[in-house]
Coordinates of C-alpha atoms and ligand atoms in Angstrom, one line a residue:
X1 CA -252.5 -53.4 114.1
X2 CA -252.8 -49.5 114.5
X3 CA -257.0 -49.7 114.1
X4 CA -257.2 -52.6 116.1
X5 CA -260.3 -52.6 118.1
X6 CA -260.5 -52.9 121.8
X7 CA -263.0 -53.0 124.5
X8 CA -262.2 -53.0 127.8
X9 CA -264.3 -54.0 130.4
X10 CA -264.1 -52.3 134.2
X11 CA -266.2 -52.7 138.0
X12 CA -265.6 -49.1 137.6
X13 CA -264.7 -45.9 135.9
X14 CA -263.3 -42.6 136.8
X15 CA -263.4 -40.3 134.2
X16 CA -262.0 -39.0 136.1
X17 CA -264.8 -36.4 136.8
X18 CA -267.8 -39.0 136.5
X19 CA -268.0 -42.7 138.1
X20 CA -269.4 -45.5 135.6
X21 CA -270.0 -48.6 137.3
X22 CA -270.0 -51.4 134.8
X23 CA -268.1 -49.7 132.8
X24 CA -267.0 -50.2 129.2
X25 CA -264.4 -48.4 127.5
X26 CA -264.0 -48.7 123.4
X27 CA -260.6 -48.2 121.7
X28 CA -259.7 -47.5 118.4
X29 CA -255.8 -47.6 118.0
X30 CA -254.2 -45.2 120.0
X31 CA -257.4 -43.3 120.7
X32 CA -260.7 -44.1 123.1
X33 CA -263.8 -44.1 120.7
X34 CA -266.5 -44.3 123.9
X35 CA -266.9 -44.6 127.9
X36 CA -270.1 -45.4 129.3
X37 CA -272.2 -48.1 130.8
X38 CA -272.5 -51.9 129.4
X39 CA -275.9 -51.8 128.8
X40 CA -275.5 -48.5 126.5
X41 CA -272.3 -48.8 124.6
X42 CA -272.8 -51.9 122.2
X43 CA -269.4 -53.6 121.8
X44 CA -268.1 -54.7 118.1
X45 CA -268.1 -57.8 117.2
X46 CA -264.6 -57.8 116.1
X47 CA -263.3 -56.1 119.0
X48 CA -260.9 -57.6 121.4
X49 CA -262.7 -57.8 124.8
X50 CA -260.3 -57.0 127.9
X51 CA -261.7 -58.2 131.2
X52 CA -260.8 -55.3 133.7
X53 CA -264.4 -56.3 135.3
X54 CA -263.7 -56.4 139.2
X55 CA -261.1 -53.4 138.8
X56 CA -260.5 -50.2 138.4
X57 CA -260.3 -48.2 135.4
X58 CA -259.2 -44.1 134.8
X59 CA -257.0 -42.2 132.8
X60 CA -253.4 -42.6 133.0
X61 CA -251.4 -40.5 135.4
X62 CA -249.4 -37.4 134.8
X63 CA -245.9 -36.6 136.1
X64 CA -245.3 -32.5 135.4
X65 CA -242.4 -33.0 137.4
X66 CA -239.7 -35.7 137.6
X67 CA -236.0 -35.1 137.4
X68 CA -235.2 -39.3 137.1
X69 CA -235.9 -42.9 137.9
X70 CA -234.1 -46.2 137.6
X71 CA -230.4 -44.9 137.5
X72 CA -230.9 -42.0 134.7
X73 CA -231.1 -38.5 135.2
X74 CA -233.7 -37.4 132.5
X75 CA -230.9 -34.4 132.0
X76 CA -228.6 -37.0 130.3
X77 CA -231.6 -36.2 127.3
X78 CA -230.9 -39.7 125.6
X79 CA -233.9 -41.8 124.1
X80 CA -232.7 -44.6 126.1
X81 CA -232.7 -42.4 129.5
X82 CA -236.1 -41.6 128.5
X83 CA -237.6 -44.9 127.4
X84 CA -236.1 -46.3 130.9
X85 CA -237.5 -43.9 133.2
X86 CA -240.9 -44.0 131.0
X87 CA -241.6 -47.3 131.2
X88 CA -240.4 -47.7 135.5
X89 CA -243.6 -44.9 134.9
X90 CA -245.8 -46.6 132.7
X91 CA -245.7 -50.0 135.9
X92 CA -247.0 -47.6 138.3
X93 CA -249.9 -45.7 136.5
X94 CA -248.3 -42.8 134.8
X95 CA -248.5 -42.5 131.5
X96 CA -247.1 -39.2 130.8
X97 CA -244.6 -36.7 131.9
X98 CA -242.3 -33.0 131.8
X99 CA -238.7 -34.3 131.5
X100 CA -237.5 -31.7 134.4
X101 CA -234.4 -30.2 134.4
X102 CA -232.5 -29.0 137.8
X103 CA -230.2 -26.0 138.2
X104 CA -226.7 -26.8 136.3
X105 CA -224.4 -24.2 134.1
X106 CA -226.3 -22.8 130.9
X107 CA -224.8 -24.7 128.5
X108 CA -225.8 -27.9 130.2
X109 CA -229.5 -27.4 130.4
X110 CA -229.1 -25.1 126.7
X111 CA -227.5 -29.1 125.4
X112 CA -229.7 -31.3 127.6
X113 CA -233.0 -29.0 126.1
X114 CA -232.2 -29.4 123.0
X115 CA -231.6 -33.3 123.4
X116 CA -234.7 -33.7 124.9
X117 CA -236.7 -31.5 122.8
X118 CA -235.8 -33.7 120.1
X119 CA -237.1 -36.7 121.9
X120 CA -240.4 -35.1 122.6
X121 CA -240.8 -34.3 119.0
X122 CA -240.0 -37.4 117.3
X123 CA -241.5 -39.4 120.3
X124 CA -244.9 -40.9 118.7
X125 CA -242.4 -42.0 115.7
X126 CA -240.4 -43.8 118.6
X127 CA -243.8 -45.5 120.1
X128 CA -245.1 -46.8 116.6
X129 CA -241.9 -48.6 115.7
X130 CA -240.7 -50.3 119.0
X131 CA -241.3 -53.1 120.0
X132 CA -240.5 -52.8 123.5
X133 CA -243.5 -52.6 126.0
X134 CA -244.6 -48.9 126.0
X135 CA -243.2 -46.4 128.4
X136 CA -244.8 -42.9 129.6
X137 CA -245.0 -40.5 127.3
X138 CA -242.4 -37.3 127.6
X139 CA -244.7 -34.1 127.2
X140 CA -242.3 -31.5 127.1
X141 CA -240.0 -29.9 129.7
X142 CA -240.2 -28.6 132.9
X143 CA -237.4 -26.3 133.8
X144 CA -236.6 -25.5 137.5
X145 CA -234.2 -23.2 137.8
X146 CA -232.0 -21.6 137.3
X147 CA -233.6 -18.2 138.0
X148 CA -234.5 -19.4 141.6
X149 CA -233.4 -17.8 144.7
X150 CA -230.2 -19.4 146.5
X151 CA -232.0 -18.6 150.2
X152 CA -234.5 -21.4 149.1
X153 CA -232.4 -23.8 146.5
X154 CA -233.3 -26.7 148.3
X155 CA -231.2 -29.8 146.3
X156 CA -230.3 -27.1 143.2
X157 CA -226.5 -26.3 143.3
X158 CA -226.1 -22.4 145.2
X159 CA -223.4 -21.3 142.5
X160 CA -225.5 -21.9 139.5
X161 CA -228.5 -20.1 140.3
X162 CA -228.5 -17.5 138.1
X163 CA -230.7 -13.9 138.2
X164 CA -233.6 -13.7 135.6
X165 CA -231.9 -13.8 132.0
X166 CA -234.5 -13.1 128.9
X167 CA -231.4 -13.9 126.4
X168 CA -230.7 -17.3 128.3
X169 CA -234.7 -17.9 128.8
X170 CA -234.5 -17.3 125.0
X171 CA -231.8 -19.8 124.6
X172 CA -233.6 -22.6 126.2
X173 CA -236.4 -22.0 124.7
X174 CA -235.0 -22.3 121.7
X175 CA -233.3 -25.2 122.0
X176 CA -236.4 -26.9 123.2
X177 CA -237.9 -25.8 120.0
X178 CA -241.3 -25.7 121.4
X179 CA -241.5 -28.5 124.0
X180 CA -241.3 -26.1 127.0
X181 CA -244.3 -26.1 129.2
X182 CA -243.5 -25.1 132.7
X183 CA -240.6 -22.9 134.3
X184 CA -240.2 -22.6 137.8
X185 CA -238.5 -19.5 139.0
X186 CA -238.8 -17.0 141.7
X187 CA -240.7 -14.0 141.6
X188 CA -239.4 -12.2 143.5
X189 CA -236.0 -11.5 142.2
X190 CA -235.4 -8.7 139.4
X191 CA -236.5 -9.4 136.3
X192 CA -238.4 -12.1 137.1
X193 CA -241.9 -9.9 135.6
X194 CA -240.8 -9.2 132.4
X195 CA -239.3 -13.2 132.6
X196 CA -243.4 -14.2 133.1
X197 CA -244.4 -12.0 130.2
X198 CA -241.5 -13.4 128.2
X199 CA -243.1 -17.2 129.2
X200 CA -246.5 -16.3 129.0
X201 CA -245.9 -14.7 125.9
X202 CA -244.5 -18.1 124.5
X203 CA -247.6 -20.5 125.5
X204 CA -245.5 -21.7 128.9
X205 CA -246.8 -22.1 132.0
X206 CA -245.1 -19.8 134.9
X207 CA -244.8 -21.7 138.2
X208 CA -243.5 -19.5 141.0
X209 CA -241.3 -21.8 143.3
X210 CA -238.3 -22.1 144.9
X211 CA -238.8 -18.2 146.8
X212 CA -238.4 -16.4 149.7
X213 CA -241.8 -14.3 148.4
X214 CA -243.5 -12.2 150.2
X215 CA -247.6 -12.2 150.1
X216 CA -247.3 -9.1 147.7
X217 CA -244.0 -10.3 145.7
X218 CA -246.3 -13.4 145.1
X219 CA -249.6 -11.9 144.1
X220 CA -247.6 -9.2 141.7
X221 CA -246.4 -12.5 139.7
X222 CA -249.7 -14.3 139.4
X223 CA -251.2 -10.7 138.3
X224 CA -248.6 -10.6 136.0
X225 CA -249.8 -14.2 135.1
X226 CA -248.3 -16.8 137.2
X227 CA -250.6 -20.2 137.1
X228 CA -249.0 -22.3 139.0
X229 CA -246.8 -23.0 142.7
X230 CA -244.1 -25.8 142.4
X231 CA -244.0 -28.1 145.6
X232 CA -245.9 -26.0 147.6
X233 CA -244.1 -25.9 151.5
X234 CA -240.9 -26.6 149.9
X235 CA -238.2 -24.3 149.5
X236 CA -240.6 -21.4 150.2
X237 CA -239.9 -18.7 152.9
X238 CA -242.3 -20.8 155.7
X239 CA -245.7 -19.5 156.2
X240 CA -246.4 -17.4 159.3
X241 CA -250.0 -15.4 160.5
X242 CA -247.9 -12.0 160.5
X243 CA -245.9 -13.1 157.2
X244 CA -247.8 -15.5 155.0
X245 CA -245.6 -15.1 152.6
X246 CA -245.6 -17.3 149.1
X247 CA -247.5 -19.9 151.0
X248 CA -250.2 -17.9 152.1
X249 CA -250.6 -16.2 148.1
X250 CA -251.2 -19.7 147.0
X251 CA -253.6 -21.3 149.5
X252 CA -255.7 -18.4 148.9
X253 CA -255.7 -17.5 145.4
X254 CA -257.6 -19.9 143.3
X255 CA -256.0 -18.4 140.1
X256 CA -252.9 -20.9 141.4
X257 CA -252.3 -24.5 141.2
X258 CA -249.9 -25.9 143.3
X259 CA -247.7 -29.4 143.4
X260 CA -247.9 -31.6 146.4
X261 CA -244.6 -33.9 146.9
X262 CA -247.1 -36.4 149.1
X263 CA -244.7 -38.9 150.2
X264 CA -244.6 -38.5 154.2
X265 CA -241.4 -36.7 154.5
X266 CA -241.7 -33.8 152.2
X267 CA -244.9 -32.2 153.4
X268 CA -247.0 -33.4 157.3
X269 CA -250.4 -34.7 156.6
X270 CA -251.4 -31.8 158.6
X271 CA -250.3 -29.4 156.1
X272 CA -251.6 -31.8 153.5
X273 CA -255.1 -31.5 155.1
X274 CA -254.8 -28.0 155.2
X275 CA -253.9 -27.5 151.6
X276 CA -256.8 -29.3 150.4
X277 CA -259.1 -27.8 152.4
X278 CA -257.9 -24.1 150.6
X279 CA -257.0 -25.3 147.3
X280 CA -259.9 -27.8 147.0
X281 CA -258.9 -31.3 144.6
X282 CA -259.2 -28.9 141.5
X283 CA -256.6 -27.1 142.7
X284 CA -253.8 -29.5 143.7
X285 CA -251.3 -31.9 141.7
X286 CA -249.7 -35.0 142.3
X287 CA -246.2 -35.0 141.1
X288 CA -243.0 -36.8 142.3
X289 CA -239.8 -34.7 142.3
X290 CA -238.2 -37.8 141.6
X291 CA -234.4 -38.7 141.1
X292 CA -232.8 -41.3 139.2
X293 CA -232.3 -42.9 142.4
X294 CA -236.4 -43.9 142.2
X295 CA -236.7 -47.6 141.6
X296 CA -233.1 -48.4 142.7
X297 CA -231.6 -49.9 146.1
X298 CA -229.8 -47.4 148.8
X299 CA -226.3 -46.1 148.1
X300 CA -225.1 -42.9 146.4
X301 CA -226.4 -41.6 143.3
X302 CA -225.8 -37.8 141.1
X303 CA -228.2 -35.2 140.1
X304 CA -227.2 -33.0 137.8
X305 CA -223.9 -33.2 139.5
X306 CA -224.1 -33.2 143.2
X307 CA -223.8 -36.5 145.1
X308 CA -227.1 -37.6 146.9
X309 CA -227.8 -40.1 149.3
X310 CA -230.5 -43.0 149.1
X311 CA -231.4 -44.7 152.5
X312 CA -234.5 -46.0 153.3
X313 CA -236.5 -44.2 150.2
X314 CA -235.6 -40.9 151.4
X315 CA -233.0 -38.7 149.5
X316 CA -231.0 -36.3 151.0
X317 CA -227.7 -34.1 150.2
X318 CA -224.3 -34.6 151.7
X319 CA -225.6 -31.9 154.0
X320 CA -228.7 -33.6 155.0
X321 CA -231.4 -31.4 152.7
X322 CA -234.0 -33.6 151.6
X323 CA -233.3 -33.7 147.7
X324 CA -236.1 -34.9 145.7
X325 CA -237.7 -37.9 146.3
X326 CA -238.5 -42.1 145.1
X327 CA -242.1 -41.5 145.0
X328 CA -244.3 -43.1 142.5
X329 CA -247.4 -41.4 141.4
X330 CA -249.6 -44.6 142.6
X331 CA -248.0 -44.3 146.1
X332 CA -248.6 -39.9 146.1
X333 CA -252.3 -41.3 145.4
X334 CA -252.7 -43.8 148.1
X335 CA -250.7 -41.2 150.1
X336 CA -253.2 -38.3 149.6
X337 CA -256.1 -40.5 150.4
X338 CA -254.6 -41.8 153.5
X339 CA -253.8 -38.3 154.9
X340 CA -256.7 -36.2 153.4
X341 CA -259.8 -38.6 153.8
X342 CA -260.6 -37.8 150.6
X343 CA -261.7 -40.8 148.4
X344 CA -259.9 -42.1 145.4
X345 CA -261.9 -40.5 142.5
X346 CA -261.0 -37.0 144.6
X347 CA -257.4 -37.8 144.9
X348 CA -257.8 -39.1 141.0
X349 CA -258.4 -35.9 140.0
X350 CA -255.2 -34.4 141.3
X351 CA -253.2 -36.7 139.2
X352 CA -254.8 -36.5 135.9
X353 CA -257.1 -34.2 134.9
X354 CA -255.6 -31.2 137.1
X355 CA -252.0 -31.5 134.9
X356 CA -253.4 -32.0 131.9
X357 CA -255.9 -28.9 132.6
X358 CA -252.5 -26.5 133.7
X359 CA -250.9 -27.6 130.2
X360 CA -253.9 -27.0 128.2
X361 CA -253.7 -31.0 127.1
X362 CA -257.4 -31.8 128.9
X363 CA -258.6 -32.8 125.3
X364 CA -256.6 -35.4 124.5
X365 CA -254.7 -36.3 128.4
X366 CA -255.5 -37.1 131.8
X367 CA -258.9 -37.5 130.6
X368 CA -261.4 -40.8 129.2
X369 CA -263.6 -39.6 126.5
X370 CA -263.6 -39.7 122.5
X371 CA -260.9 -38.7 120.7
X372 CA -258.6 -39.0 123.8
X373 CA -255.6 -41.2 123.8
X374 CA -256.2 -44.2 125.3
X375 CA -253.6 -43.4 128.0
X376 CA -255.2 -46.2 130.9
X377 CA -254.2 -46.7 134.3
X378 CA -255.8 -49.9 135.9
X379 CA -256.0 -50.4 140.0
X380 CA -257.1 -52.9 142.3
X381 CA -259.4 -52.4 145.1
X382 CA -256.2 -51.6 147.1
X383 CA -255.9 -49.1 144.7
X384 CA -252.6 -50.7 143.4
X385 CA -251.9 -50.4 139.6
X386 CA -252.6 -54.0 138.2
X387 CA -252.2 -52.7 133.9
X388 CA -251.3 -49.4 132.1
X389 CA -252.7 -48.7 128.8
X390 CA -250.2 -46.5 127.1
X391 CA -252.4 -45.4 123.7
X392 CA -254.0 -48.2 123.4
X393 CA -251.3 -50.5 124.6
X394 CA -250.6 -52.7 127.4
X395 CA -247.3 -51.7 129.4
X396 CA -247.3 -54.5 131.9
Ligands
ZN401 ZN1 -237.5 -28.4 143.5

């Protein structure tokens, strides 16, 4: 079963960096042996041939940040909130994600770390044995918060934001026993620096996020090694000509990244337009911010404690802040090409290759080519997801 041979047939391929028309992809298990043209890759006998012939074919989509989906909260840091909100993923294209946590007291995202951390760990154990169609795959975590700054908390709970802590950084990391990839925090509040060297220090990813930075008070954290801007526009001090602020450090800095929540109602196309034009589609990544309220009719739903509101796919506080969203990675996509004019392969990019590149998993993620895992996301030519591929098998 596990060396089960499969060849897969596409219209097209996105890499996602090069397009194959009549394309074939081989796979081996949970790995892709080959990508190229029919008439150069010869197909096994014994392989299974998959007929994705009039379709689209590229790697699997990456969500580096999601708080929820389908009624769980990914802080509950249970297998089953996990294997619920990965395979609502897995139907729309993603095939792996950073369980994110959101600002809560210490000993709740200490406990919900350590829960998840254990997940992530023992996850490919979990794959091989159920029988269950297969979900996205958890990563590692994304913290947000709690060192962010209260002028700029957006949905994350004012009393819980705590100043930059190296012994409770320590703790979480810890208890994530090495699954931690990305912390959001804001630079500019003190002992945020020696926060970054702590991170960077410890193989994770330092988004800046969350801030009421200045230009400078953003530049001195990605000197200091800052990689990375979490939904850019949002909760940032706004972006002015006299006071560019945190906005204007990461349009113009290419040694950034920065998240784009491109649902309509987080950021205008405008400023969408704008910030691919100075980031350019190497520089920009899809991601959700989604609640546990994705995937589930209006009405009231919790994160991480505070009472949100569902109406018409928009979530907002009792106080009207927009707080997260119900977006779906395959939407973001359609989204970005709709608003940007960009074409799909371009938009592609910013879901798949771009995360896995910030997280260092560009070998083996986000990516078709040998020896990757044959993490498949299939669209139509409306560019809906039709099949998902999660190593090697189907999810829909
Ligand atoms: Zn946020």
């Amino acid at each position: 079963m596990m060396n089960t041979l499969k060849a897969i047939l596409a219209g097209t391929i996105y890499t996602p960096l090069d397009e194959i028309r009549d394309g074939v992809v081989l796979l081996e298990g949970h790995r892709i042996m080959k990508v190229g043209p029919r008439t150069q890759v010869k197909i096994p006998k014994e392989a299974v041939v998959i007929d994705h012939s009039d379709q689209i074919v590229g790697p699997g989509m990456i969500d580096q940040h999601i708080h929820g989906a389908v009624g769980h909260d990914l802080m509950e840091a249970t297998p089953e909130a996990l294997s619920a909100v990965g395979r609502f993923l897995a139907r729309h294209g993603t095939t792996a994600f950073l369980a994110t946590t959101i600002t809560a007291p210490p000993e709740a995202i200490t406990e919900a770390a350590r829960g998840l951390g254990e997940i992530i760990r023992s996850w490919d154990h979990l794959h091989a044995t159920g029988d269950q169609a297969p979900g996205a795959e958890p990563l590692g975590i994304h913290f947000e918060g709690p060192f962010l700054n209260a002028i700029r908390r957006g949905a994350h709970t004012a009393s819980e934001i705590q100043p930059p802590s190296l012994a409770m950084m320590r703790q979480f990391l810890d208890a994530s026993a090495g699954t931690t990839r990305i912390v959001t925090l804001a630079p500019e509040r003190e002992g945020a620096m020696a926060m970054i060297e702590l991170l960077r220090h410890s193989n994770v990813r330092v988004a800046i996020g969350h801030s009421n930075a200045t230009y400078m008070e953003a530049e001195r954290a990605i000197d200091a090694g800052a990689t990375h801007a979490t939904h850019l526009y949002n909760a940032m001090r706004p972006f002015s000509h006299r006071d560019p602020g945190i906005i204007g450090a990461v349009l113009t800095d290419d040694r950034v990244s920065a998240e784009l929540i491109c649902d309509g109602f987080h950021v205008d196309p405008v400023a969408v337009r704008l910030m691919m034009k100075s980031k350019g589609t190497q520089g920009v990544i899809l991601v959700t911010d989604s609640l546990s309220g994705a995937g589930m009719p209006d009405g009231e739903y919790r994160v991480g404690g505070m009472p949100v509101r569902l109406e018409k796919s928009v979530l907002r506080t009792m106080e009207g802040t927009l707080a997260g969203s119900t977006l779906t990675l395959d939407l973001a996509l359609r989204n970005l090409m709709r608003f940007s004019g960009l074409s799909f392969q371009e938009c592609l990019v910013c879901a798949t290759i771009n995360p896995a590149r910030l997280l260092g998993f560009e070998d083996r993620k986000g990516v078709m080519a040998p020896g990757a895992y044959a993490d498949l996301a299939v669209f139509d030519k409306n560019h809906s997801v039709t099949q998902t591929y999660v190593r090697g098998r189907p999810a829909l």
